PDB file of C-alpha atoms in Angstrom:
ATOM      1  CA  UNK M   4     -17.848  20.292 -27.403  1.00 64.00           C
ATOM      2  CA  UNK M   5     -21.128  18.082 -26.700  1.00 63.00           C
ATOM      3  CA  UNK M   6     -20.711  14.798 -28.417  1.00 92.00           C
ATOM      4  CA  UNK M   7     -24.104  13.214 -27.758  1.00 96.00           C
ATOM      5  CA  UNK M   8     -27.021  15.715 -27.937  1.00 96.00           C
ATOM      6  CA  UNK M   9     -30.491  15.325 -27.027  1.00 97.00           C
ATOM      7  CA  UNK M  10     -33.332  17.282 -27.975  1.00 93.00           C
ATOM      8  CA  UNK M  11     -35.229  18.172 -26.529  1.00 94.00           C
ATOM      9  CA  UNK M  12     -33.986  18.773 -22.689  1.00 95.00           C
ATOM     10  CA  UNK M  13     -37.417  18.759 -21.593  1.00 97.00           C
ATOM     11  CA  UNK M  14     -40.540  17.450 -23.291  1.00 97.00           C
ATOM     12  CA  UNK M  15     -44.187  17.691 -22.043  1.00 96.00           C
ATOM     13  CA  UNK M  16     -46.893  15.643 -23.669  1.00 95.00           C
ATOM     14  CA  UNK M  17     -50.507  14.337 -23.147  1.00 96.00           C
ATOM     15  CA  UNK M  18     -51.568  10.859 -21.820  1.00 96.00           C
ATOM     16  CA  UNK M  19     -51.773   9.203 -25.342  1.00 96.00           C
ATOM     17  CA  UNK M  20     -49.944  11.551 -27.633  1.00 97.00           C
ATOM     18  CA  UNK M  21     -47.306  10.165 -29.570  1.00 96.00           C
ATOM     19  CA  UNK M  22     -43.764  11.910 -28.711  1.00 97.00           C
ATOM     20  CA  UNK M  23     -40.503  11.737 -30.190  1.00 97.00           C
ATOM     21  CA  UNK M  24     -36.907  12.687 -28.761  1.00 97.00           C
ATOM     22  CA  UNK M  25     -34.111  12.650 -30.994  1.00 97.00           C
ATOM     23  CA  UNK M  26     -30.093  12.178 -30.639  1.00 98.00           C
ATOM     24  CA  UNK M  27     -27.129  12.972 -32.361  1.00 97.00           C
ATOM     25  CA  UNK M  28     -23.289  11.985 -31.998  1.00 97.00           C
ATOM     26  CA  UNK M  29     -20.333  13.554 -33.705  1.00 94.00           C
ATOM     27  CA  UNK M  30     -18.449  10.669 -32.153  1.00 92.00           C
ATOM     28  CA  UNK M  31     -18.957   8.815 -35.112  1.00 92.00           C
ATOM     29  CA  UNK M  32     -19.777   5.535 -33.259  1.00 93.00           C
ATOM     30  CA  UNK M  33     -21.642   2.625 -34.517  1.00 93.00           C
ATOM     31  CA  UNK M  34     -23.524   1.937 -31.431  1.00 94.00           C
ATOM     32  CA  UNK M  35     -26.474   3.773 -30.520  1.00 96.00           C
ATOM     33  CA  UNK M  36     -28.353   3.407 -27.105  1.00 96.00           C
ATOM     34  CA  UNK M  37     -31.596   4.390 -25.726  1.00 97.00           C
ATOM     35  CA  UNK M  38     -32.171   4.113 -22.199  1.00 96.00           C
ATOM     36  CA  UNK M  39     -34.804   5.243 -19.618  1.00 97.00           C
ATOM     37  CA  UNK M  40     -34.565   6.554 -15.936  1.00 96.00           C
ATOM     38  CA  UNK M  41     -36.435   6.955 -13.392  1.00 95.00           C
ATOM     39  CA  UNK M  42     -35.972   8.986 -10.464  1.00 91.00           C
ATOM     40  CA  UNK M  43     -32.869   7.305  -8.572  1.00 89.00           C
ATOM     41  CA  UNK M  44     -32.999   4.171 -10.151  1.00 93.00           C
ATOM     42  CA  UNK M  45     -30.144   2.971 -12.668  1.00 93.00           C
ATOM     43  CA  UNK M  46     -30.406   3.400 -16.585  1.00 94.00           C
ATOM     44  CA  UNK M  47     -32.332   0.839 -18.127  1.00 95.00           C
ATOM     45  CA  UNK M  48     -31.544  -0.199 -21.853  1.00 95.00           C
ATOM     46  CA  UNK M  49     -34.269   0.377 -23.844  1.00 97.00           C
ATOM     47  CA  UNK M  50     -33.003  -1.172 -27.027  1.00 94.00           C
ATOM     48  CA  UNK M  51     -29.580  -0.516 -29.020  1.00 95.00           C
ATOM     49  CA  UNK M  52     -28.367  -0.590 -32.735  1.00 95.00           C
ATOM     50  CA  UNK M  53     -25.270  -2.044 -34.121  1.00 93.00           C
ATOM     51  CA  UNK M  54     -24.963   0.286 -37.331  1.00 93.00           C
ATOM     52  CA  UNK M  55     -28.137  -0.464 -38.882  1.00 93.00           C
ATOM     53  CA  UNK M  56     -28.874  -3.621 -36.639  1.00 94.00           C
ATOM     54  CA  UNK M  57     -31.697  -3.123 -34.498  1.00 95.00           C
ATOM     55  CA  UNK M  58     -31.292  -4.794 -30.446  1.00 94.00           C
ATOM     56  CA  UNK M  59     -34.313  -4.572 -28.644  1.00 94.00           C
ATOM     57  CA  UNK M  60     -34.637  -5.600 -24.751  1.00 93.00           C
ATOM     58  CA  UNK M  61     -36.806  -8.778 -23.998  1.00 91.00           C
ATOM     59  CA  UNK M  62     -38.942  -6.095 -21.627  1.00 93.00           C
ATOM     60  CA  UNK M  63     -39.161  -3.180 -23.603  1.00 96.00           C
ATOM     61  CA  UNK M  64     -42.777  -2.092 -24.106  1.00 95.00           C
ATOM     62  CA  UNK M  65     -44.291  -2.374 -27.786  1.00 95.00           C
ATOM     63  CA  UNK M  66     -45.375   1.293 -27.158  1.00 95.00           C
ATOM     64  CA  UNK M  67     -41.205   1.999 -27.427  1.00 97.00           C
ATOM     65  CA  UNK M  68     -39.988   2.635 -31.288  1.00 97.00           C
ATOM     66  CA  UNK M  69     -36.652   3.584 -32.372  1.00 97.00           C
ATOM     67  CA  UNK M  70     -35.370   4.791 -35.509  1.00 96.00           C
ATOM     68  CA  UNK M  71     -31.452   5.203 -36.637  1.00 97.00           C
ATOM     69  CA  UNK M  72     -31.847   6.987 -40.498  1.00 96.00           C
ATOM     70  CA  UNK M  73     -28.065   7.737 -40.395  1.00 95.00           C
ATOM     71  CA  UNK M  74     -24.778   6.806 -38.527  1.00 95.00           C
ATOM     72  CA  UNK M  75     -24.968  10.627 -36.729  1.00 96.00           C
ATOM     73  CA  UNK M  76     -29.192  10.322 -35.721  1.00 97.00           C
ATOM     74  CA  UNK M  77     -31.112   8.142 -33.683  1.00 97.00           C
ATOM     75  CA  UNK M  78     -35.050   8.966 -32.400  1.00 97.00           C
ATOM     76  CA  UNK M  79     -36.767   7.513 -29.653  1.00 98.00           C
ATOM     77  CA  UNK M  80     -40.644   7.119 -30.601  1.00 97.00           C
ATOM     78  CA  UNK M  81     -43.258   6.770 -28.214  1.00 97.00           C
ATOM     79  CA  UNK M  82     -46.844   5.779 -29.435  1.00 96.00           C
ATOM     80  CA  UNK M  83     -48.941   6.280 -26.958  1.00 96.00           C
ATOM     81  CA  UNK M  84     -47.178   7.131 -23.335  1.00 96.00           C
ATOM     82  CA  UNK M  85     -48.487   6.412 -20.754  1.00 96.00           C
ATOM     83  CA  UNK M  86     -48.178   8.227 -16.890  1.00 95.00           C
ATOM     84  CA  UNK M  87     -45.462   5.571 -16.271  1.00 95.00           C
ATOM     85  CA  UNK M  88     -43.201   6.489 -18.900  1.00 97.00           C
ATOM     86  CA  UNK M  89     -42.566   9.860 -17.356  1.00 97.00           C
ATOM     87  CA  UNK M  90     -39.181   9.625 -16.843  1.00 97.00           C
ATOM     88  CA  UNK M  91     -35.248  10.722 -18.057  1.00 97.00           C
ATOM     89  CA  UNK M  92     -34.736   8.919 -21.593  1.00 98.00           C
ATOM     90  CA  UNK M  93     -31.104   9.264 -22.209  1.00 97.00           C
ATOM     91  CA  UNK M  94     -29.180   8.615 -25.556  1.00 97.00           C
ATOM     92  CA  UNK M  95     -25.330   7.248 -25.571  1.00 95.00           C
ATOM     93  CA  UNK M  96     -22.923   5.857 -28.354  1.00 95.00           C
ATOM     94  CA  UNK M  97     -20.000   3.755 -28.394  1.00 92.00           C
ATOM     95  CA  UNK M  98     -17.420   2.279 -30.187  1.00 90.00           C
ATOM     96  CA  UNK M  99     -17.453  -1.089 -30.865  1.00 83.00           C
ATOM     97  CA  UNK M 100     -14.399  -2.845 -32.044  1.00 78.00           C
ATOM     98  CA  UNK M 101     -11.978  -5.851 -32.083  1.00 68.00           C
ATOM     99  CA  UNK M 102     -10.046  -6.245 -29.598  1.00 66.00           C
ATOM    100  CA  UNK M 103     -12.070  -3.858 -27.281  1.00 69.00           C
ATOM    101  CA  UNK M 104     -15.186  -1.665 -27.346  1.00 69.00           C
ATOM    102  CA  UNK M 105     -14.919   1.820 -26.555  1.00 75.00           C
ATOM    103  CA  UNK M 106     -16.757   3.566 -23.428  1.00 85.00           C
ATOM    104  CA  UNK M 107     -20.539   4.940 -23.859  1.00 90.00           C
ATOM    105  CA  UNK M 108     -20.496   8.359 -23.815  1.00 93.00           C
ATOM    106  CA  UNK M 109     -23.741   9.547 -22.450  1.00 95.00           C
ATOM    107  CA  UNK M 110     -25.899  13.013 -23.307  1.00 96.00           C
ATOM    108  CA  UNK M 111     -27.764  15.278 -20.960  1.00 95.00           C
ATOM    109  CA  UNK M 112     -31.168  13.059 -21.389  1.00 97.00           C
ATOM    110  CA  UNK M 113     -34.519  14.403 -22.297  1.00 97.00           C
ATOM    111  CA  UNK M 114     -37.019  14.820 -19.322  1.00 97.00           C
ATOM    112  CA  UNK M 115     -40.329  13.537 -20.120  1.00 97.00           C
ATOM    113  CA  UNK M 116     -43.150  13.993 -18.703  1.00 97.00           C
ATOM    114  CA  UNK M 117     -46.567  13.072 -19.216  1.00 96.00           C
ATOM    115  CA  UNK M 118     -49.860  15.432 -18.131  1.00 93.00           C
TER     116      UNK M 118
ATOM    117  CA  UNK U   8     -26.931 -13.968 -13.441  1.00 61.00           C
ATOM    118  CA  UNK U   9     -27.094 -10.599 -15.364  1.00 73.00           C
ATOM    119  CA  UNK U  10     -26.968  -8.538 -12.142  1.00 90.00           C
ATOM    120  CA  UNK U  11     -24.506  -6.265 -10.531  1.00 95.00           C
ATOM    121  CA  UNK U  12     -25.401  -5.592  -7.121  1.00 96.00           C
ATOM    122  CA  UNK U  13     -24.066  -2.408  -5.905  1.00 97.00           C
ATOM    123  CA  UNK U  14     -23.866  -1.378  -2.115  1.00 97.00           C
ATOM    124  CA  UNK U  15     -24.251   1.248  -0.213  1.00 97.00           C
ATOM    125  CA  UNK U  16     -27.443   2.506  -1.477  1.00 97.00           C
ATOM    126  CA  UNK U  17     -26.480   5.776   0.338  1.00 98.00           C
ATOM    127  CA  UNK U  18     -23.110   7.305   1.450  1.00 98.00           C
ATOM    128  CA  UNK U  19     -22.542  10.180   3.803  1.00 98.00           C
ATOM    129  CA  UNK U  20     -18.747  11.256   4.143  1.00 98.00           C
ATOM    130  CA  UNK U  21     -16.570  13.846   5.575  1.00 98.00           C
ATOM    131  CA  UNK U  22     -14.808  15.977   3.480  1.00 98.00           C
ATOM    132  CA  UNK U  23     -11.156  15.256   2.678  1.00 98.00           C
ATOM    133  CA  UNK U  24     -12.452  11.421   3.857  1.00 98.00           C
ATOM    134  CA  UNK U  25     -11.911   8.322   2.040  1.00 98.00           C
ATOM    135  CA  UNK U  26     -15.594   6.897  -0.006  1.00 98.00           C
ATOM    136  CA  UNK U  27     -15.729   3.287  -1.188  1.00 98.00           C
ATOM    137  CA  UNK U  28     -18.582   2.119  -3.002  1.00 98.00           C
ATOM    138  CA  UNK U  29     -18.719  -1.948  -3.585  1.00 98.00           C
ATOM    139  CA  UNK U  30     -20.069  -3.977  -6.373  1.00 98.00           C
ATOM    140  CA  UNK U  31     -20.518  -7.666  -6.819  1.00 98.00           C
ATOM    141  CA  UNK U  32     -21.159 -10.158 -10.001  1.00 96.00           C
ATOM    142  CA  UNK U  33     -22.070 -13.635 -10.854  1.00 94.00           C
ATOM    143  CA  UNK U  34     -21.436 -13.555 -14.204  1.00 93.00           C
ATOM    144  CA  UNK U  35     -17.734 -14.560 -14.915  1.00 92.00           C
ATOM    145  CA  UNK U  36     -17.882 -13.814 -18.705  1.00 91.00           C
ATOM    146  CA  UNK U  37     -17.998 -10.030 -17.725  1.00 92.00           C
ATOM    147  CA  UNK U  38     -14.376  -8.293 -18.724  1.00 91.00           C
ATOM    148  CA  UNK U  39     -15.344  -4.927 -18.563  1.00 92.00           C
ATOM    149  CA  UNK U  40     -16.299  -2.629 -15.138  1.00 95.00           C
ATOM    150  CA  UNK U  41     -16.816   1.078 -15.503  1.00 95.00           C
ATOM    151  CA  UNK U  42     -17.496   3.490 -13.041  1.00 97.00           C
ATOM    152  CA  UNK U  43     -19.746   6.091 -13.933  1.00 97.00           C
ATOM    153  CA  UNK U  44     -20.678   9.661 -12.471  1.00 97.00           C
ATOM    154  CA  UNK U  45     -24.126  11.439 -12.179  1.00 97.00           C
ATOM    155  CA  UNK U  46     -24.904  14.703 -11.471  1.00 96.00           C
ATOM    156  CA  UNK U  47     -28.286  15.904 -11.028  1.00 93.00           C
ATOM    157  CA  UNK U  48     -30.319  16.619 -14.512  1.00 91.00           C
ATOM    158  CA  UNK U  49     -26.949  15.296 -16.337  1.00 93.00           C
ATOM    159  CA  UNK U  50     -25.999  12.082 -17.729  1.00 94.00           C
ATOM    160  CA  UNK U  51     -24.046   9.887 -16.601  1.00 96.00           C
ATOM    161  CA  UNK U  52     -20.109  10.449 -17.245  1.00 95.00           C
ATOM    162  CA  UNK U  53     -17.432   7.676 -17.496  1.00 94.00           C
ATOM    163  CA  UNK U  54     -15.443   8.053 -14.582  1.00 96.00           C
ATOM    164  CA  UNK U  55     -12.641   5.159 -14.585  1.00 94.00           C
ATOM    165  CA  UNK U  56     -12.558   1.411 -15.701  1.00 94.00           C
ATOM    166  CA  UNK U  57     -10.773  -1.302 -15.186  1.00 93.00           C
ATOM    167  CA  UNK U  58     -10.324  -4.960 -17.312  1.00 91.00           C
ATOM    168  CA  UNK U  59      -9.575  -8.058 -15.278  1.00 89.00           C
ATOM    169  CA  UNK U  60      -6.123  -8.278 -16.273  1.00 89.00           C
ATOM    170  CA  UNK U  61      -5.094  -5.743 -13.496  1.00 92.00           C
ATOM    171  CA  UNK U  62      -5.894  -5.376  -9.997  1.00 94.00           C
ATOM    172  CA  UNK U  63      -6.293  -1.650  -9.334  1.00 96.00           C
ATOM    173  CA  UNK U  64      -6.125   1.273 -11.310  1.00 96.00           C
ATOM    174  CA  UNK U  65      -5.667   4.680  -9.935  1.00 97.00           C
ATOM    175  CA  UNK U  66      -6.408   8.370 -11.831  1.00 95.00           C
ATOM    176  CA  UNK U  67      -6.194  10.918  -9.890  1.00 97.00           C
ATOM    177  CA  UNK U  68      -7.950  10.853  -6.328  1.00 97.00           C
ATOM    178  CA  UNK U  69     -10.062   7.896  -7.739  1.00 97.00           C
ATOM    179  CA  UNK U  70      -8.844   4.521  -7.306  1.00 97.00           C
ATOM    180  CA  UNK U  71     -11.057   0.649  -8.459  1.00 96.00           C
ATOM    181  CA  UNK U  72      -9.773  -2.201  -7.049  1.00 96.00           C
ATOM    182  CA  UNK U  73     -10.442  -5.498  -8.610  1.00 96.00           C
ATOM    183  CA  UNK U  74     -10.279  -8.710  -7.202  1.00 95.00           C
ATOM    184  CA  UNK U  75     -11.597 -11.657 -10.125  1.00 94.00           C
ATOM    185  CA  UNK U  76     -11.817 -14.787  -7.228  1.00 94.00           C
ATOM    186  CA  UNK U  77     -14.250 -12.538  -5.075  1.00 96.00           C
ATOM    187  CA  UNK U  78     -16.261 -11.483  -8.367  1.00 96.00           C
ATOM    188  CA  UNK U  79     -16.077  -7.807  -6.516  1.00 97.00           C
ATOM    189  CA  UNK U  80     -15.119  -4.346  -7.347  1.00 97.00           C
ATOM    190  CA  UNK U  81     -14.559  -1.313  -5.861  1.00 98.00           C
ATOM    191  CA  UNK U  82     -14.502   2.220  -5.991  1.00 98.00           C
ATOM    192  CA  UNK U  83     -12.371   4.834  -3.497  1.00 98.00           C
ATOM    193  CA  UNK U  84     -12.124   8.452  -4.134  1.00 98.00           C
ATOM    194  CA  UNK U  85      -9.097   9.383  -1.798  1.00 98.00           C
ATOM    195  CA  UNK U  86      -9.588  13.485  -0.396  1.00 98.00           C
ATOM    196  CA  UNK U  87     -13.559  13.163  -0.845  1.00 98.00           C
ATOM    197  CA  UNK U  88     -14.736  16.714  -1.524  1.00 98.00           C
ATOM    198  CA  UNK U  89     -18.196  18.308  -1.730  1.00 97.00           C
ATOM    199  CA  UNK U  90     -18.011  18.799  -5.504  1.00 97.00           C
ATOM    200  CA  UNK U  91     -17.467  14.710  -5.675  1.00 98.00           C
ATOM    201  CA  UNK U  92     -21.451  14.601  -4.463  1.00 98.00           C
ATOM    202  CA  UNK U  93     -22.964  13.016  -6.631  1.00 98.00           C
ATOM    203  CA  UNK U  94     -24.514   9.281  -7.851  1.00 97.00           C
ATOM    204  CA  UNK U  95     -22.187   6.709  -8.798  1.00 98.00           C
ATOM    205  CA  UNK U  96     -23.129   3.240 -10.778  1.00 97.00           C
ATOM    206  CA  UNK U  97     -20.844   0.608 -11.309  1.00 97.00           C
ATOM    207  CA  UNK U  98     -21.398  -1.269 -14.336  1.00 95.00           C
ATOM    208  CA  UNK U  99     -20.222  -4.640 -16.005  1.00 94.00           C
ATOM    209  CA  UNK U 100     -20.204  -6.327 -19.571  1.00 91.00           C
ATOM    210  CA  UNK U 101     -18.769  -8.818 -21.610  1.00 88.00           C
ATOM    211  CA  UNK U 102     -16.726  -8.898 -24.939  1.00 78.00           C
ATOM    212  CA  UNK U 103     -14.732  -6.090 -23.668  1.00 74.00           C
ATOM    213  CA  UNK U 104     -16.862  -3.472 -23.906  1.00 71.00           C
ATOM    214  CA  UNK U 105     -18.867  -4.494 -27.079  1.00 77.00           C
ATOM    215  CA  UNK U 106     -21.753  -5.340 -25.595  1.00 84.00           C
ATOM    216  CA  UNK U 107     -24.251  -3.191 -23.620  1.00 89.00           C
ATOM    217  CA  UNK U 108     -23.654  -2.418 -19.808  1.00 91.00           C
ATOM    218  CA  UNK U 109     -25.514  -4.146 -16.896  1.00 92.00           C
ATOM    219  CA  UNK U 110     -25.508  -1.148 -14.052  1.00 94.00           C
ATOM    220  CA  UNK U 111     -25.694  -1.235 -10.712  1.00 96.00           C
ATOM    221  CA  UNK U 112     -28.444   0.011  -8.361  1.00 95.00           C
ATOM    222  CA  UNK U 113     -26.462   3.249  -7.624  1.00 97.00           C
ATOM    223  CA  UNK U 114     -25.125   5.024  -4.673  1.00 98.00           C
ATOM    224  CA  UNK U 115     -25.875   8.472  -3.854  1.00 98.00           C
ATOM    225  CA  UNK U 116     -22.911  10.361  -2.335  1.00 98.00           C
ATOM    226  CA  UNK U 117     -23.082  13.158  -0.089  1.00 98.00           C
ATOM    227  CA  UNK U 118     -19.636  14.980   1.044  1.00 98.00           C
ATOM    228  CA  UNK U 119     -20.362  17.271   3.860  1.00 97.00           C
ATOM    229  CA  UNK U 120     -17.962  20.375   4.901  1.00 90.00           C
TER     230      UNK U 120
END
């Protein structure tokens, strides 16, 4: 039944070592966010794709990447983390449309952190 | 002129009490509030939303009441129960949901027996 899956759940990497999480949808939505969050603090967007169009944030770090090969995929790619990017990255898709969008459904996260 | 401010930062309530959680905006081109749910190690789940064409919408024991002059929104959960524990974010946007959501700080809620 999962609609948005991340992979992994939990990811442990080395100050410095590139790292990549991936998503997936079945939802079959054109939008495609990334977002990152830190212990009891609200989601903050990352950067988000329109089908193929690419929306980053003004503050999003240069070290952030992001991919979207296909409607269904979307990877999060990050150069060279650092100890403050230990954190929850979570994935979520909606559906954008005229009149109305349709809610972001939101997966389980991937738990980074960063020895 | 982006922000949502969300308040309380904390909630402690009795079961089978009454929780409200209140959010404020600036920005009058938002049309769009959602409520969302988070359990620990989960995402966050879409828990009720409301456009500015109505007042208040009710599903089930949860309840957002909108008022567009104030620029504030609420959440009640009616018969709070320890399963409802949990950390709630309000969230806004514009273009009726086609753009992405500003959240809210949060507000962790604790039920107690």
């Amino acid at each position: 039944d999962a609609m948005v899956i991340q992979n992994p759940r939990y990811q442990v990497t080395q100050f410095g070592k590139p790292v990549t999480l991936s998503c997936s949808q079945t939802l079959n939505h054109n939008v495609m966010y990334w977002y990152q969050q830190k212990s009891s603090q609200a989601p903050k967007l990352l950067f988000h794709y329109y089908d193929k169009d690419f929306n980053n944030e003004a503050d999003t770090p240069d070290n952030f990447q992001s991919r979207r090969p296909n409607t269904s995929f979307c990877f999060l790619d990050i150069r060279s983390p650092g100890l403050g990017d230990a954190a929850m990255y979570l994935c979520a898709t909606s559906m954008a449309s005229d009149p109305g969008g349709q809610p972001q459904h939101f997966g389980d996260g991937t738990r980074l952190s960063i020895l | 002129q982006q922000q949502v401010k969300q308040s309380p930062q904390s909630l402690i309530v009795q079961k089978g009490g009454i929780s409200i959680i209140n959010c404020a905006y600036e920005n009058t081109a938002f049309d769009y509030f959602p409520w969302y749910q988070q359990f620990p190690g989960k995402g966050p789940a879409l828990l009720i939303a409301i456009r500015p064409d109505v007042s208040e919408k009710k599903e089930g024991r949860f309840t957002i009441s909108f008022n567009k002059s104030a620029k504030q929104f609420s959440l009640h959960i009616m018969d709070s129960q320890p399963g409802d524990s949990a950390t709630y974010f309000c969230a806004a946007s514009i273009n009726s949901g086609n753009t992405p959501l500003v959240f809210g700080k949060g507000t962790r809620l604790s039920v107690i027996a």
